[in-house]
XYZ file of C-alpha atoms in Angstrom:
321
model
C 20.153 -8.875 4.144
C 23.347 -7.894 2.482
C 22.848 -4.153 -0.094
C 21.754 -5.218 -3.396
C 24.697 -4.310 -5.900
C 22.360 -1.752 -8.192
C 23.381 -2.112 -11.973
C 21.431 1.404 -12.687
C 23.709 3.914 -14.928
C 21.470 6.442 -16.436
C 22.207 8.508 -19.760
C 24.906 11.221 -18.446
C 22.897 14.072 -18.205
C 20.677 12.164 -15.782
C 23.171 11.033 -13.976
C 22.736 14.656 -12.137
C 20.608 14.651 -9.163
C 18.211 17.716 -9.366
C 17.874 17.034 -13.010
C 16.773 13.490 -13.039
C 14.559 14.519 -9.879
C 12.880 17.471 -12.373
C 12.498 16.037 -15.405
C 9.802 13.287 -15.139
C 7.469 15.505 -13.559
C 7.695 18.473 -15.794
C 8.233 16.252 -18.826
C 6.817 13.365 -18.718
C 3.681 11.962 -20.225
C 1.981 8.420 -19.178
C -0.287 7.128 -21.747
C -2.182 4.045 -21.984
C -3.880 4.059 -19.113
C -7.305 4.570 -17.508
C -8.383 4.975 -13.707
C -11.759 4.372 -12.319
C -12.278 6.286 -8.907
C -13.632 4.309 -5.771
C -14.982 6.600 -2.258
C -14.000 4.523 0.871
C -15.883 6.052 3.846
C -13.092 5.528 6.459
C -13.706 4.345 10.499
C -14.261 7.648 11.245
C -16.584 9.351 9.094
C -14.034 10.432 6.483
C -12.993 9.543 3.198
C -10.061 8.052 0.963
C -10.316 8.081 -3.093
C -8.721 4.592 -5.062
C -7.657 5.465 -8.756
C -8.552 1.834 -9.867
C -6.705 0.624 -13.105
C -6.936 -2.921 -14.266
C -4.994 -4.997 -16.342
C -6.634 -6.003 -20.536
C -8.442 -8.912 -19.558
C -9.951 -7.829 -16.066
C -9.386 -10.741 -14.481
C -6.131 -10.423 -12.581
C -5.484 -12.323 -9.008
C -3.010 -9.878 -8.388
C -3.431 -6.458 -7.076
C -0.602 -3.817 -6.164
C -1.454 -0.821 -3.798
C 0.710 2.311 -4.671
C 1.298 5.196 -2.256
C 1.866 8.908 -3.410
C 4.289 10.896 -1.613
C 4.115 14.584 -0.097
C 1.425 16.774 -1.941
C 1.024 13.650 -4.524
C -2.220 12.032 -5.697
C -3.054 8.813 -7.940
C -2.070 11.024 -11.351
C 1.231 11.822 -11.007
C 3.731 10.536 -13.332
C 5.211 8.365 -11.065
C 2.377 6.662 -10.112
C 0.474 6.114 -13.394
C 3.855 5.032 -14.909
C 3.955 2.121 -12.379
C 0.420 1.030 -12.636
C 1.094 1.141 -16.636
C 3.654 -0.863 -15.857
C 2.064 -3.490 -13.753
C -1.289 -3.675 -15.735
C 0.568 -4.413 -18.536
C 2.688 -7.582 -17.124
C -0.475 -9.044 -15.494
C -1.365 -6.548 -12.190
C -4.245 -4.681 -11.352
C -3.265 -1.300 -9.204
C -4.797 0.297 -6.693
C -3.643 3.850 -6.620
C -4.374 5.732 -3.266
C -5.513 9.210 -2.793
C -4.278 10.048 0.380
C -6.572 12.044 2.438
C -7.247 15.870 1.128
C -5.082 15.050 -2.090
C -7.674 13.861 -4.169
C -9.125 17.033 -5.233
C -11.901 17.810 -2.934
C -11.044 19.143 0.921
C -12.005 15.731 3.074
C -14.145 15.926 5.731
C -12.245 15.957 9.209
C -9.328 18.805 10.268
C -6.982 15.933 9.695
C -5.685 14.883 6.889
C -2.497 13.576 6.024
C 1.017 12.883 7.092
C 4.331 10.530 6.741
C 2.916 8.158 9.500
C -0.838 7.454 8.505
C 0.199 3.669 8.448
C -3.889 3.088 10.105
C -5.383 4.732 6.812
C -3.580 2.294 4.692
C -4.505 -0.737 6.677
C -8.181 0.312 6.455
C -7.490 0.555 2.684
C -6.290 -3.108 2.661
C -9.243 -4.188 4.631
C -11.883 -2.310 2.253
C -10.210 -4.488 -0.370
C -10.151 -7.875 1.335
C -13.511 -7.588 2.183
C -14.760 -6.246 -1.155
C -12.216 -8.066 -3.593
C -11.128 -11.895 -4.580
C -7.070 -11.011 -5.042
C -4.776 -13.990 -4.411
C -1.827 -11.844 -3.456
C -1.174 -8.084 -3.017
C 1.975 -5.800 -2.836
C 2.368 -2.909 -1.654
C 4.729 0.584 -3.053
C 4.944 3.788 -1.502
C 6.870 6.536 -3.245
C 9.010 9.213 -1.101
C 6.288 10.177 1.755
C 4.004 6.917 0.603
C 7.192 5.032 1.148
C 7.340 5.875 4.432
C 3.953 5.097 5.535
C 4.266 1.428 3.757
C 7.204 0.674 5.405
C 5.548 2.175 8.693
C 2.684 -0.276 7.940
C 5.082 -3.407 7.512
C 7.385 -2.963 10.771
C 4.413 -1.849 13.324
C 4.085 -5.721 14.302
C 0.336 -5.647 13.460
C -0.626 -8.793 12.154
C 0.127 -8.821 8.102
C -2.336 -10.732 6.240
C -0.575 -13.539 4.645
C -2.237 -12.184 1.404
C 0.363 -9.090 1.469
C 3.188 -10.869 -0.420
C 5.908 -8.209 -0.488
C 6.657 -4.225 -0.236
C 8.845 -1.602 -2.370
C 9.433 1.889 -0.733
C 11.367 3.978 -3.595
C 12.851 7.340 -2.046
C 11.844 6.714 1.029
C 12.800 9.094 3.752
C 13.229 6.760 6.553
C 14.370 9.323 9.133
C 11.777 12.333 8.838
C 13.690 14.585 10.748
C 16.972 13.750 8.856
C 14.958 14.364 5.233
C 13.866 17.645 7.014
C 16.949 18.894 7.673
C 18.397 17.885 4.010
C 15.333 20.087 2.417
C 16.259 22.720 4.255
C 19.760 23.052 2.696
C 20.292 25.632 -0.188
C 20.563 22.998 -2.555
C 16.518 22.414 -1.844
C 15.517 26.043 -1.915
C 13.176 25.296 -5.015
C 11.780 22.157 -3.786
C 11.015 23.446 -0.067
C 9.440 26.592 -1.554
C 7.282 24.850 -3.982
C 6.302 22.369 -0.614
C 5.571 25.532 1.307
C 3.150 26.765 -1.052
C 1.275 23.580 -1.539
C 0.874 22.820 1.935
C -0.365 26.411 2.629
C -2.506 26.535 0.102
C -4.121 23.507 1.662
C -4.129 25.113 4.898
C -6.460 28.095 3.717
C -8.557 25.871 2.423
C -8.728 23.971 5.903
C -8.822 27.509 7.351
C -12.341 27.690 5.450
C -13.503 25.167 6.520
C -12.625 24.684 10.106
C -12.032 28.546 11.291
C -11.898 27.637 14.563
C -9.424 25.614 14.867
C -6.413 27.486 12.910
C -6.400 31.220 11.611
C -5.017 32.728 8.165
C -2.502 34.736 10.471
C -1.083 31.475 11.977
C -0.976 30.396 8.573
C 0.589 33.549 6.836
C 3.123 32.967 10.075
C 4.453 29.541 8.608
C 8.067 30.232 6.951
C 9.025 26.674 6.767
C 7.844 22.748 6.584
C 8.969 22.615 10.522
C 6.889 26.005 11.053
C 3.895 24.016 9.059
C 4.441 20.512 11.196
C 4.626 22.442 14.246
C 0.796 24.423 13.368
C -0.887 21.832 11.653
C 0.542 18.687 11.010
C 1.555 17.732 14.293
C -1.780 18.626 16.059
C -3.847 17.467 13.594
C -2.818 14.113 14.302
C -2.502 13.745 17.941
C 1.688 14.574 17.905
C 2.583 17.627 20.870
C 4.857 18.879 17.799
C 6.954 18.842 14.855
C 9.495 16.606 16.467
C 7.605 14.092 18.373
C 6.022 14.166 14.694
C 9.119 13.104 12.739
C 10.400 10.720 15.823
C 7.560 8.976 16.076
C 6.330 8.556 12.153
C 10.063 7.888 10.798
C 9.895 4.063 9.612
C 13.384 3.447 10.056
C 12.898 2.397 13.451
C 9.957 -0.384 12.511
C 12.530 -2.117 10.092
C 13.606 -4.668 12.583
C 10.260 -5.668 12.806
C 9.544 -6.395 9.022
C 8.395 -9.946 8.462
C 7.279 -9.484 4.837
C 9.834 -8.900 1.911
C 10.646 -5.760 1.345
C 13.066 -3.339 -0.793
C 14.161 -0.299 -0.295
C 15.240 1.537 -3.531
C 16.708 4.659 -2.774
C 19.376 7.046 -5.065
C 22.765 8.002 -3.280
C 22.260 11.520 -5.191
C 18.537 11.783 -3.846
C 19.036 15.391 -2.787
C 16.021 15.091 0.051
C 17.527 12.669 1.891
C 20.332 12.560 4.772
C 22.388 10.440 6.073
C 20.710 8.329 8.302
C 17.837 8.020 5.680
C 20.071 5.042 4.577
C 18.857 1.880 6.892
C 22.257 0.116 5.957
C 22.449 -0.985 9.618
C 18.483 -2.254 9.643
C 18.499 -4.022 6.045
C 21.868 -5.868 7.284
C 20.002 -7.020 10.466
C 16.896 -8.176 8.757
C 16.959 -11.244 6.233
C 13.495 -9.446 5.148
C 14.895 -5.596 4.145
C 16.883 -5.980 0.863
C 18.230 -2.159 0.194
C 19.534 -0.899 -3.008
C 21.460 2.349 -3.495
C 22.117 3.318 -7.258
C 24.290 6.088 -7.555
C 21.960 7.886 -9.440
C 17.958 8.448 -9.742
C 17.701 11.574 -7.550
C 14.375 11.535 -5.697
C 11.708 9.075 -7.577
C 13.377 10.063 -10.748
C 15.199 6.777 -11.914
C 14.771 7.278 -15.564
C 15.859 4.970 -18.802
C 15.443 5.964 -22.320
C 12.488 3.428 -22.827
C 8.745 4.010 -21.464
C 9.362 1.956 -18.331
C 11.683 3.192 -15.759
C 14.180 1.365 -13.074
C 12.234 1.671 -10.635
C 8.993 0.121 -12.406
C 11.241 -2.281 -13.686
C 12.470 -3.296 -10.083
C 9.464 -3.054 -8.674
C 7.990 -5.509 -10.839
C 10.795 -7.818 -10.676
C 10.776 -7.734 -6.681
C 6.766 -8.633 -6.396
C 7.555 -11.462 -9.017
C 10.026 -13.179 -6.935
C 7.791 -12.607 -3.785
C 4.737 -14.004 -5.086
């Protein structure tokens, strides 16, 4: 599918990268909305938590299914401003809590990474099962973005109730996006990363002492060094490469039979090059890709309450229906 021409132009200030990247999540405020929590007991024992919120009259047929990305949950910004957003205009949302991000340290040593595509189709199953939707549509932010586009292009059969996909900031080449957080520019943003994921780490070390020790963990300088102890072996990878080859959606893309966008800012200062499936979403009358010049990474901000990418989002699962 030919790139979408993007008619996004920011105020000027936000037309800078880090700054429209920073300010929704230290600034701002979603209001108007309420979550009910769900427990899915998962396959294998575990657990996944849905922030459920609905739209006025309760009676929606359609449901969205949002993805967090990297260290996320169902109450960032980002993700409460999109269920606002789709509650409003006639959408329930499902919000998911990706495994050991929902406040409480989950069950198994696992937990979660860029490629946990089989935790999001037993999320879609709970809901068939449970639920009376018509259609559904899926968004992943960043990290979430991945995984639903991972989801889309595995060629597992797609129930015909999934209707269409949006992956905002998605880094479609892991090892790329890697290698772009690791640049100077990112020293804030990999730190903060570093300390998250550690912190999560001791409390894994707590729990499961025998399978990873504070001094490994004290060891871990870097998201590679943290991929390469945990991440990776966690999850059945032989390391932090085979990781990032393996998980990065980009090559699934040829494979997507449901319609999908890609939103993703040319000044997104976490992702590369080759995070930019212009080759894949040419090849594929399903991919449409849009590029804005601005929106840094899942920032996309307008001086009303809803921002583009809410906006688009909406818009795309309309036209999909």
């Amino acid at each position: 599918m030919p790139i979408i021409t993007s008619n996004y132009k920011p105020p000027l200030l936000f037309r800078n990268g880090h700054f429209s990247t920073i300010y929704p999540n230290l600034i701002r405020k979603i209001k108007g909305i309420e979550q009910k929590r769900e427990r899915i007991t998962l396959l294998d024992g575990d657990f996944i938590d849905l922030d459920w919120s609905f739209t006025p009259t309760k009676k929606s047929k359609k449901l969205a299914i949002i993805v967090h990305g990297l260290e996320g949950n169902g109450q960032r910004q980002y993700m409460t401003g999109l269920a606002r957003h789709l509650n409003t205009n006639g959408w329930d949302a499902a919000a998911v809590n990706l495994r050991n991000c929902s406040g409480e340290v989950n069950l198994l040593y696992r937990s979660y990474n860029a490629g946990v595509s089989e935790d999001l189709e037993e999320i879609i199953n709970h809901i068939l099962n449970k639920c009376s939707y018509d259609s559904i549509s899926l968004c992943g932010f960043s990290l979430g973005g991945n995984i639903v586009l991972k989801y889309l292009g595995e060629k597992r059969e797609i129930p015909s109730i999934i209707k269409s996909g949006v992956a905002v900031s998605a880094p479609c080449d892991l090892y790329d996006s890697l290698l772009e957080i690791n640049k100077p520019k990112n020293l804030i943003y990999e730190q903060r990363f570093i300390k998250h994921l550690k912190a999560k780490l001791y409390e894994r070390q707590v729990a499961f002492p025998d399978k990873i020790s504070i001094k490994e963990i004290k060891a871990c300088k870097s998201l590679m060094d943290i991929d390469n102890l945990y991440t990776s072996k966690a999850h059945g990878y032989k390391n932090a490469i085979d990781y990032y080859t393996k998980c990065s959606s980009k090559q699934f893309l040829k494979n997507i039979t449901t319609p999908t966008l890609i939103l993703s800012a040319k000044n997104d200062s976490f992702l590369g090059q080759k995070c930019y499936p212009i080759d894949e979403a040419k090849a594929n009358s399903n991919v449409f890709l849009e590029i804005p010049n601005y929106g840094g990474h899942v920032g996309f901000y307008t001086n009303k309450s809803v921002y583009y990418n809410e906006k688009r989002t909406l818009e795309f699962f309309l036209k999909h229906l």
